[in-house]
Amino acid sequence: MLSKIKINKIIKPFNKVLEIEGDKSLSIRWVLLASQANGVSKSINLLKSEDVISALNCLKKLGVKIKFKKKICEIHGLGLNGYRYKKNITLDAGNSGTLARLIMGLLVHAKDKIKIIGDKSLSKRDFYRVTVPLEKFGAKFKTNSGRLPIIINGTDLPKPIKYNETKGSAQCKSAVMFAALNTDGETIIKAKKSRNHSELLFKHLKLGIKVITKSNIDLIKVKGKKEIRSFNYLIPSDISSSAFFIVLTALSKNSKLKIKNVNINSSRIGIIKILKLMGVKINFKNTRNYKGEKIADLLIESTKSLKPIDCPTKLNSSAIDEFLLIFLVAARANGISTFKNLSELNQKESPRLLWGSKILSMMGVKNVVTKDSLKIYGNPNLKVQKKIIIKKFLKDHRVFMVSAIAALTFGGKWLICDKDSIKTSFPSFLKKIRYLGAKIR
Ligand code: S3P
């Protein structure tokens, strides 16, 4: 049986405080690095979503002991390249591109062949983007024409490499950084800017990293063979999950919301910069630093008059997971908005640029989509009255959640399939929108 939700009513005004679950990118990175640390590492507020659980299950298969004690996750690290490789290990990355790509970096040193598989959505995604640079370390990757399943045949002596990352992909950059940890020598990466959680964690752990920041690129140097000491980490709330509530508040009438302890790393807050340019009222309070990451409480208010935007492409990477939401805001703006250089959006859990256009068209919003751009003809008075069915979206968690936000802010009679998709990144999503007053069946 399909799990579906029905939303037939716009949300009523609200004035509330929320706490959102832990950041997915940081959760997966903490889990992977803790598994190669010496000793026991602990985290609080680790995101307990399917992507992170897949990471924990992969590590268990590699001999890593993991325990949960109430809100604390404890990982008994095996040291650099200390994984226990049994014969014929298959690691299932589920829906998670981040997990599949980053763990491949750690496995360039694998002593036995390891097979990586994933779900239907992940099996459609491109992996040449990581296997090509990772092969330069000396490992061999047998792919299914660049897709999963992939068999990794590690090398005893991975050698440092030079790598030019041109897509602005933090997953590609991080996979190479993780592989560099196991080499004797210095890996040099020239990377188009993207989220920098791996760099900040490497710095915090004193892992022989140097970053030289230029306007469009970062030069990252990683010296391998440095011991990772066990480390404790309090995972801040996820800005990408918070974004659903930022947009819900902005598009609702007479509402206010405070979201506590959100990670506002500058490489992640593209959505805030873009929404502010469109006139949305968002403020940071109580801003502080935590182990290199920046954290704040967010204050958001509903916004009556929204400006259209010619979205600066330099903000694309820092808003990459939030564009479906930004498109909704553009649909309410007073004029035409344009978004360019977004071909990477079609490389996500589903072809999201196409889904953005599809959802807008179903809502009756005129838009023009190309292979890498979207033009949206906004209408401040738009009210949706039709019946809208959202299905067959490869269970993309963000397509599900953005559809719910559209239903709660524009109206219409929505039937949204595959409710379980929220478990990928944000298991408490429905509980939280209900807490704000949403009526969902
Ligand atoms: C992520 C990087 C992004 C993002 C993904 C998580 C990460 O992918 O879309 O949800 O944690 O490194 P790309 O790096 O491929 O753009």
Short mmCIF file of C-alpha atoms and ligand atoms in Angstrom, two decimals:
data_model
loop_
_atom_site.label_atom_id
_atom_site.label_comp_id
_atom_site.label_asym_id
_atom_site.label_seq_id
_atom_site.Cartn_x
_atom_site.Cartn_y
_atom_site.Cartn_z
CA MET A 1 0.00 0.00 0.00
CA LEU A 2 1.19 3.48 -0.85
CA SER A 3 1.57 5.84 2.09
CA LYS A 4 -0.09 9.11 1.15
CA ILE A 5 -1.06 12.36 2.81
CA LYS A 6 -3.89 14.72 1.93
CA ILE A 7 -3.74 18.47 2.51
CA ASN A 8 -6.83 20.55 1.69
CA LYS A 9 -6.33 23.60 3.89
CA ILE A 10 -3.93 26.52 4.11
CA ILE A 11 -2.19 26.72 7.49
CA LYS A 12 -3.59 29.28 9.98
CA PRO A 13 -1.33 32.04 11.41
CA PHE A 14 1.20 30.74 13.95
CA ASN A 15 3.78 32.16 16.34
CA LYS A 16 6.00 29.34 17.60
CA VAL A 17 9.48 28.11 18.50
CA LEU A 18 10.95 25.01 16.86
CA GLU A 19 13.99 22.79 17.23
CA ILE A 20 14.97 20.90 14.09
CA GLU A 21 16.89 17.63 13.86
CA GLY A 22 20.68 17.40 13.42
CA ASP A 23 22.46 18.38 10.20
CA LYS A 24 22.67 15.48 7.73
CA SER A 25 26.00 16.45 6.15
CA LEU A 26 27.66 16.86 9.53
CA SER A 27 26.08 13.68 10.92
CA ILE A 28 27.44 11.54 8.07
CA ARG A 29 30.87 13.16 8.23
CA TRP A 30 31.07 12.73 12.02
CA VAL A 31 30.08 9.05 11.78
CA LEU A 32 32.68 8.32 9.07
CA LEU A 33 35.53 10.21 10.73
CA ALA A 34 34.74 8.79 14.20
CA SER A 35 34.92 5.29 12.70
CA GLN A 36 38.57 5.90 11.73
CA ALA A 37 39.50 7.68 14.97
CA ASN A 38 41.46 6.02 17.75
CA GLY A 39 39.12 5.43 20.67
CA VAL A 40 35.52 6.18 21.51
CA SER A 41 33.82 9.27 20.05
CA LYS A 42 30.42 10.53 21.17
CA SER A 43 27.88 12.74 19.49
CA ILE A 44 24.71 14.40 20.69
CA ASN A 45 21.83 15.24 18.34
CA LEU A 46 23.09 12.93 15.59
CA LEU A 47 20.37 12.87 12.91
CA LYS A 48 18.59 9.53 13.19
CA SER A 49 17.37 9.44 9.59
CA GLU A 50 17.68 6.60 7.09
CA ASP A 51 20.74 8.17 5.38
CA VAL A 52 22.64 8.27 8.67
CA ILE A 53 21.39 4.83 9.74
CA SER A 54 22.68 3.47 6.40
CA ALA A 55 26.08 4.96 7.30
CA LEU A 56 26.03 3.26 10.72
CA ASN A 57 25.03 -0.07 9.14
CA CYS A 58 27.85 0.13 6.56
CA LEU A 59 30.37 0.77 9.34
CA LYS A 60 29.05 -2.12 11.43
CA LYS A 61 29.78 -4.39 8.45
CA LEU A 62 33.33 -3.06 8.49
CA GLY A 63 33.75 -4.10 12.13
CA VAL A 64 32.95 -0.80 13.85
CA LYS A 65 31.13 -1.02 17.19
CA ILE A 66 28.30 1.52 17.59
CA LYS A 67 26.07 2.09 20.60
CA PHE A 68 23.20 4.44 21.38
CA LYS A 69 22.70 5.62 24.94
CA LYS A 70 19.59 7.82 24.99
CA LYS A 71 20.54 10.89 22.88
CA ILE A 72 24.22 9.95 22.66
CA CYS A 73 25.72 7.93 19.82
CA GLU A 74 29.00 6.25 20.69
CA ILE A 75 31.38 5.03 17.99
CA HIS A 76 34.34 2.82 18.82
CA GLY A 77 36.80 3.92 16.15
CA LEU A 78 39.24 1.47 14.60
CA GLY A 79 41.96 3.97 13.68
CA LEU A 80 43.07 5.08 10.21
CA ASN A 81 42.35 2.29 7.74
CA GLY A 82 41.55 -0.03 10.65
CA TYR A 83 38.36 -1.47 9.15
CA ARG A 84 38.00 -5.27 9.36
CA TYR A 85 37.54 -6.50 5.81
CA LYS A 86 35.72 -9.82 5.51
CA LYS A 87 35.17 -11.67 2.20
CA ASN A 88 32.35 -10.47 -0.10
CA ILE A 89 31.21 -7.44 1.88
CA THR A 90 28.30 -5.53 0.34
CA LEU A 91 27.62 -2.08 1.72
CA ASP A 92 24.15 -0.64 1.12
CA ALA A 93 24.19 3.17 0.96
CA GLY A 94 20.38 3.28 0.62
CA ASN A 95 19.36 6.68 -0.73
CA SER A 96 22.50 8.55 0.33
CA GLY A 97 24.86 9.97 -2.30
CA THR A 98 26.92 11.58 0.44
CA LEU A 99 27.47 8.27 2.21
CA ALA A 100 28.21 6.28 -0.96
CA ARG A 101 30.69 8.83 -2.29
CA LEU A 102 32.47 9.68 0.96
CA ILE A 103 32.86 6.07 2.10
CA MET A 104 34.42 5.21 -1.28
CA GLY A 105 37.14 7.71 -0.35
CA LEU A 106 37.84 5.85 2.89
CA LEU A 107 37.86 2.53 1.02
CA VAL A 108 40.64 3.28 -1.50
CA HIS A 109 42.72 1.30 0.97
CA ALA A 110 40.31 -1.66 1.28
CA LYS A 111 42.08 -5.00 1.62
CA ASP A 112 39.32 -6.99 -0.04
CA LYS A 113 36.85 -6.33 -2.81
CA ILE A 114 33.87 -4.32 -1.54
CA LYS A 115 30.58 -3.89 -3.34
CA ILE A 116 28.54 -0.72 -2.89
CA ILE A 117 24.84 -0.76 -3.70
CA GLY A 118 21.98 1.70 -3.22
CA ASP A 119 18.24 2.15 -3.75
CA LYS A 120 16.52 2.87 -7.07
CA SER A 121 17.16 6.63 -6.90
CA LEU A 122 20.84 6.31 -5.92
CA SER A 123 21.36 3.67 -8.61
CA LYS A 124 20.39 6.24 -11.26
CA ARG A 125 23.04 8.75 -10.12
CA ASP A 126 26.48 9.40 -11.60
CA PHE A 127 29.48 7.94 -9.80
CA TYR A 128 32.20 8.56 -12.41
CA ARG A 129 32.47 11.96 -10.72
CA VAL A 130 34.11 10.17 -7.74
CA THR A 131 35.52 6.96 -9.21
CA VAL A 132 37.61 8.89 -11.78
CA PRO A 133 39.53 10.96 -9.17
CA LEU A 134 39.64 8.09 -6.64
CA GLU A 135 41.26 5.75 -9.20
CA LYS A 136 44.21 8.17 -9.30
CA PHE A 137 44.99 7.07 -5.71
CA GLY A 138 45.65 3.59 -7.15
CA ALA A 139 42.36 1.82 -6.29
CA LYS A 140 40.27 0.15 -9.01
CA PHE A 141 36.53 0.70 -9.42
CA LYS A 142 34.29 -1.54 -11.49
CA THR A 143 31.14 0.43 -12.20
CA ASN A 144 27.89 -0.22 -13.99
CA SER A 145 28.56 2.43 -16.69
CA GLY A 146 29.37 4.96 -13.97
CA ARG A 147 26.46 3.89 -11.75
CA LEU A 148 25.93 1.52 -8.80
CA PRO A 149 26.54 -1.29 -8.07
CA ILE A 150 30.25 -0.54 -7.86
CA ILE A 151 33.03 -2.92 -6.80
CA ILE A 152 36.05 -1.33 -5.16
CA ASN A 153 39.38 -3.06 -5.31
CA GLY A 154 41.61 -1.11 -2.94
CA THR A 155 45.34 -0.56 -3.08
CA ASP A 156 47.94 -1.23 -0.36
CA LEU A 157 49.74 1.98 -1.10
CA PRO A 158 47.38 4.79 -2.07
CA LYS A 159 49.41 7.71 -3.39
CA PRO A 160 48.54 11.41 -3.01
CA ILE A 161 46.98 13.10 -6.01
CA LYS A 162 46.26 16.46 -7.62
CA TYR A 163 42.57 17.00 -8.36
CA ASN A 164 40.59 19.76 -9.99
CA GLU A 165 36.96 19.73 -8.79
CA THR A 166 34.86 21.73 -11.26
CA LYS A 167 31.21 20.93 -10.40
CA GLY A 168 31.07 22.67 -7.02
CA SER A 169 30.33 19.27 -5.46
CA ALA A 170 31.18 18.89 -1.77
CA GLN A 171 30.67 15.15 -2.13
CA CYS A 172 33.42 14.85 -4.78
CA LYS A 173 35.75 17.17 -2.86
CA SER A 174 35.16 15.32 0.42
CA ALA A 175 35.58 11.85 -1.13
CA VAL A 176 39.05 12.90 -2.29
CA MET A 177 39.85 14.52 1.07
CA PHE A 178 38.81 11.31 2.88
CA ALA A 179 40.98 9.21 0.54
CA ALA A 180 43.90 11.58 1.16
CA LEU A 181 43.79 10.72 4.88
CA ASN A 182 45.21 7.30 4.06
CA THR A 183 48.13 8.38 1.85
CA ASP A 184 51.77 9.06 2.52
CA GLY A 185 52.16 12.60 1.20
CA GLU A 186 50.13 15.65 0.26
CA THR A 187 46.97 15.70 -1.87
CA ILE A 188 46.22 19.01 -3.54
CA ILE A 189 42.65 19.88 -4.49
CA LYS A 190 41.54 22.90 -6.47
CA ALA A 191 37.79 23.02 -5.83
CA LYS A 192 34.95 25.20 -7.02
CA LYS A 193 33.31 26.49 -3.84
CA SER A 194 30.91 24.13 -2.05
CA ARG A 195 29.95 23.28 1.53
CA ASN A 196 33.09 23.10 3.68
CA HIS A 197 32.13 20.88 6.65
CA SER A 198 34.89 18.36 5.86
CA GLU A 199 37.52 21.11 5.84
CA LEU A 200 36.29 22.48 9.19
CA LEU A 201 36.26 19.02 10.78
CA PHE A 202 39.76 18.26 9.43
CA LYS A 203 40.96 21.57 10.92
CA HIS A 204 39.29 20.87 14.26
CA LEU A 205 40.93 17.41 14.30
CA LYS A 206 44.34 18.87 13.28
CA LEU A 207 44.54 16.54 10.28
CA GLY A 208 47.25 18.37 8.36
CA ILE A 209 44.92 20.51 6.23
CA LYS A 210 45.62 23.89 4.66
CA VAL A 211 42.93 25.86 2.84
CA ILE A 212 43.71 28.87 0.68
CA THR A 213 40.49 30.69 -0.21
CA LYS A 214 40.23 32.57 -3.49
CA SER A 215 37.13 34.31 -4.84
CA ASN A 216 35.65 31.38 -6.80
CA ILE A 217 37.78 28.42 -5.76
CA ASP A 218 39.46 26.93 -2.71
CA LEU A 219 42.90 25.37 -2.76
CA ILE A 220 42.90 22.52 -0.24
CA LYS A 221 46.01 20.61 0.79
CA VAL A 222 45.70 17.46 2.91
CA LYS A 223 48.72 15.61 4.35
CA GLY A 224 47.88 11.97 5.06
CA LYS A 225 48.80 9.49 7.79
CA LYS A 226 47.86 11.80 10.66
CA GLU A 227 46.21 10.02 13.58
CA ILE A 228 42.53 10.90 14.07
CA ARG A 229 41.93 11.29 17.80
CA SER A 230 38.49 10.36 19.09
CA PHE A 231 36.26 13.43 19.31
CA ASN A 232 32.91 14.44 20.72
CA TYR A 233 30.51 16.53 18.70
CA LEU A 234 27.20 18.29 19.27
CA ILE A 235 25.49 18.27 15.87
CA PRO A 236 23.70 21.58 15.18
CA SER A 237 20.28 21.71 13.49
CA ASP A 238 20.09 21.29 9.74
CA ILE A 239 19.59 24.48 7.70
CA SER A 240 18.23 22.40 4.79
CA SER A 241 15.49 20.95 7.01
CA SER A 242 14.90 24.35 8.66
CA ALA A 243 14.41 25.80 5.16
CA PHE A 244 10.97 24.13 4.84
CA PHE A 245 9.83 26.08 7.91
CA ILE A 246 11.53 29.30 6.83
CA VAL A 247 9.53 29.22 3.59
CA LEU A 248 6.34 28.03 5.31
CA THR A 249 6.54 31.07 7.61
CA ALA A 250 7.50 33.51 4.87
CA LEU A 251 4.53 32.44 2.71
CA SER A 252 1.97 32.19 5.54
CA LYS A 253 -0.18 35.07 6.80
CA ASN A 254 0.66 36.94 10.05
CA SER A 255 3.06 34.29 11.32
CA LYS A 256 6.35 34.25 13.18
CA LEU A 257 8.79 31.48 13.90
CA LYS A 258 11.98 31.02 15.88
CA ILE A 259 14.20 28.04 14.97
CA LYS A 260 16.90 27.30 17.53
CA ASN A 261 20.55 26.26 17.12
CA VAL A 262 20.73 26.17 13.32
CA ASN A 263 24.01 25.63 11.49
CA ILE A 264 24.56 28.88 9.54
CA ASN A 265 27.88 27.95 7.94
CA SER A 266 28.35 30.51 5.13
CA SER A 267 28.63 27.70 2.57
CA ARG A 268 25.05 26.62 3.45
CA ILE A 269 23.04 29.84 3.80
CA GLY A 270 22.39 30.59 0.12
CA ILE A 271 18.67 30.23 0.81
CA ILE A 272 18.78 32.96 3.43
CA LYS A 273 20.73 35.33 1.17
CA ILE A 274 18.35 34.65 -1.75
CA LEU A 275 15.17 35.03 0.32
CA LYS A 276 16.47 38.25 1.86
CA LEU A 277 17.07 39.63 -1.65
CA MET A 278 13.41 38.75 -2.34
CA GLY A 279 12.29 40.70 0.72
CA VAL A 280 11.78 37.95 3.31
CA LYS A 281 12.37 38.98 6.92
CA ILE A 282 14.94 36.64 8.49
CA ASN A 283 17.25 37.52 11.36
CA PHE A 284 20.02 35.69 13.22
CA LYS A 285 20.10 35.87 17.02
CA ASN A 286 22.56 34.44 19.51
CA THR A 287 25.21 33.75 16.83
CA ARG A 288 28.14 31.67 18.09
CA ASN A 289 30.99 29.42 16.94
CA TYR A 290 31.19 25.71 17.61
CA LYS A 291 34.35 23.84 16.58
CA GLY A 292 34.63 26.00 13.46
CA GLU A 293 30.93 25.89 12.53
CA LYS A 294 28.67 28.92 13.01
CA ILE A 295 25.35 28.47 14.81
CA ALA A 296 22.42 30.85 15.46
CA ASP A 297 18.74 31.03 16.26
CA LEU A 298 16.67 32.12 13.26
CA LEU A 299 13.75 34.53 13.48
CA ILE A 300 11.41 34.52 10.50
CA GLU A 301 8.28 36.55 9.77
CA SER A 302 5.65 36.25 7.08
CA THR A 303 6.27 38.59 4.19
CA LYS A 304 3.46 40.31 2.26
CA SER A 305 5.31 41.66 -0.72
CA LEU A 306 7.95 39.50 -2.38
CA LYS A 307 10.36 40.76 -5.05
CA PRO A 308 11.34 38.64 -8.06
CA ILE A 309 15.02 37.73 -8.41
CA ASP A 310 17.61 37.18 -11.11
CA CYS A 311 19.33 34.71 -8.84
CA PRO A 312 23.12 35.30 -8.62
CA THR A 313 24.70 32.03 -9.80
CA LYS A 314 27.48 32.42 -7.23
CA LEU A 315 24.86 31.49 -4.61
CA ASN A 316 23.87 28.22 -6.37
CA SER A 317 26.14 25.87 -4.47
CA SER A 318 25.26 27.27 -1.03
CA ALA A 319 21.52 26.83 -1.77
CA ILE A 320 21.74 23.65 -3.81
CA ASP A 321 19.34 21.57 -1.68
CA GLU A 322 16.84 24.42 -1.23
CA PHE A 323 15.95 25.45 -4.79
CA LEU A 324 12.59 23.67 -4.84
CA LEU A 325 11.58 25.87 -1.90
CA ILE A 326 13.04 29.02 -3.45
CA PHE A 327 10.95 28.32 -6.59
CA LEU A 328 7.79 28.42 -4.43
CA VAL A 329 8.77 31.85 -3.10
CA ALA A 330 9.39 33.02 -6.68
CA ALA A 331 5.88 31.80 -7.61
CA ARG A 332 4.46 34.31 -5.09
CA ALA A 333 6.79 37.19 -6.14
CA ASN A 334 5.63 40.26 -8.02
CA GLY A 335 7.35 39.59 -11.38
CA ILE A 336 9.59 37.20 -13.31
CA SER A 337 12.44 35.35 -11.54
CA THR A 338 15.29 33.54 -13.27
CA PHE A 339 17.58 30.78 -12.04
CA LYS A 340 20.57 29.72 -14.16
CA ASN A 341 23.49 27.22 -14.24
CA LEU A 342 21.48 24.66 -12.30
CA SER A 343 22.18 21.46 -14.26
CA GLU A 344 23.47 19.89 -10.98
CA LEU A 345 19.89 20.03 -9.63
CA ASN A 346 18.95 17.27 -12.07
CA GLN A 347 21.70 15.07 -10.55
CA LYS A 348 20.03 14.83 -7.14
CA GLU A 349 17.74 12.16 -5.62
CA SER A 350 15.31 12.97 -8.46
CA PRO A 351 15.73 15.40 -11.40
CA ARG A 352 14.83 18.33 -9.18
CA LEU A 353 14.95 21.12 -11.75
CA LEU A 354 12.32 19.22 -13.74
CA TRP A 355 10.31 18.52 -10.60
CA GLY A 356 10.43 22.22 -9.66
CA SER A 357 8.94 23.10 -13.04
CA LYS A 358 6.41 20.26 -12.86
CA ILE A 359 5.07 21.24 -9.43
CA LEU A 360 4.76 24.90 -10.50
CA SER A 361 2.92 23.89 -13.69
CA MET A 362 0.51 21.74 -11.67
CA MET A 363 -0.12 24.78 -9.46
CA GLY A 364 -0.89 26.88 -12.55
CA VAL A 365 2.34 28.92 -12.37
CA LYS A 366 3.74 29.79 -15.80
CA ASN A 367 7.39 28.73 -16.06
CA VAL A 368 10.01 27.90 -18.68
CA VAL A 369 12.54 25.18 -17.95
CA THR A 370 15.71 24.29 -19.90
CA LYS A 371 18.35 21.70 -19.07
CA ASP A 372 19.99 24.10 -16.61
CA SER A 373 17.64 27.03 -15.97
CA LEU A 374 14.17 27.97 -14.83
CA LYS A 375 12.16 31.15 -15.42
CA ILE A 376 9.17 31.65 -13.11
CA TYR A 377 6.33 34.10 -13.75
CA GLY A 378 5.36 35.02 -10.19
CA ASN A 379 1.86 36.04 -9.11
CA PRO A 380 1.34 37.59 -5.63
CA ASN A 381 -2.38 36.74 -5.77
CA LEU A 382 -2.00 33.11 -6.80
CA LYS A 383 -4.48 30.78 -5.12
CA VAL A 384 -4.50 27.14 -6.10
CA GLN A 385 -7.92 25.49 -6.15
CA LYS A 386 -7.28 22.39 -8.23
CA LYS A 387 -6.67 18.82 -7.25
CA ILE A 388 -2.93 18.05 -7.40
CA ILE A 389 -1.41 14.57 -7.17
CA ILE A 390 2.32 14.22 -6.53
CA LYS A 391 3.59 10.71 -7.27
CA LYS A 392 6.42 8.76 -8.91
CA PHE A 393 9.14 11.17 -7.76
CA LEU A 394 11.67 8.44 -6.91
CA LYS A 395 10.71 8.95 -3.25
CA ASP A 396 12.77 12.15 -3.22
CA HIS A 397 12.33 13.44 0.35
CA ARG A 398 12.65 17.07 -0.72
CA VAL A 399 9.99 16.76 -3.45
CA PHE A 400 7.59 15.32 -0.85
CA MET A 401 8.24 18.02 1.74
CA VAL A 402 8.18 20.94 -0.71
CA SER A 403 4.81 19.72 -2.01
CA ALA A 404 3.43 19.77 1.54
CA ILE A 405 4.69 23.35 2.01
CA ALA A 406 3.10 24.40 -1.32
CA ALA A 407 -0.21 22.86 -0.24
CA LEU A 408 -0.14 24.65 3.12
CA THR A 409 0.64 28.06 1.62
CA PHE A 410 -1.05 28.21 -1.82
CA GLY A 411 -4.13 26.03 -1.19
CA GLY A 412 -5.64 23.37 -3.44
CA LYS A 413 -6.49 19.75 -2.80
CA TRP A 414 -3.22 17.86 -2.64
CA LEU A 415 -2.58 14.16 -2.52
CA ILE A 416 1.11 13.50 -1.92
CA CYS A 417 2.42 9.93 -2.16
CA ASP A 418 5.34 8.17 -0.48
CA LYS A 419 5.15 9.77 2.95
CA ASP A 420 7.97 7.50 4.16
CA SER A 421 10.42 9.46 2.00
CA ILE A 422 10.77 11.98 4.86
CA LYS A 423 12.67 9.32 6.82
CA THR A 424 15.66 9.93 4.52
CA SER A 425 16.52 13.30 6.03
CA PHE A 426 13.79 14.62 8.34
CA PRO A 427 11.71 11.94 10.11
CA SER A 428 9.83 14.43 12.32
CA PHE A 429 8.78 16.72 9.43
CA LEU A 430 5.04 15.91 9.56
CA LYS A 431 4.97 16.06 13.36
CA LYS A 432 6.53 19.52 13.22
CA ILE A 433 4.15 20.98 10.61
CA ARG A 434 1.24 19.59 12.63
CA TYR A 435 2.69 21.32 15.71
CA LEU A 436 2.49 24.60 13.79
CA GLY A 437 -1.18 23.91 13.10
CA ALA A 438 -1.25 22.13 9.73
CA LYS A 439 -4.23 19.88 9.09
CA ILE A 440 -3.04 16.73 7.36
CA ARG A 441 -4.89 13.52 6.69
C1 S3P B 1 26.17 17.14 0.31
C2 S3P B 1 26.51 17.84 -0.80
C3 S3P B 1 25.57 18.22 -1.85
C4 S3P B 1 24.12 18.11 -1.39
C5 S3P B 1 23.88 16.85 -0.63
C6 S3P B 1 24.78 16.73 0.58
C7 S3P B 1 27.21 16.79 1.30
O1 S3P B 1 25.76 17.38 -2.98
O2 S3P B 1 23.25 18.20 -2.49
O3 S3P B 1 22.51 16.80 -0.20
O4 S3P B 1 26.89 16.45 2.45
O5 S3P B 1 28.40 16.86 0.93
P1 S3P B 1 26.91 17.75 -4.05
O6 S3P B 1 28.12 17.91 -3.28
O7 S3P B 1 26.99 16.61 -5.02
O8 S3P B 1 26.42 19.01 -4.70
#
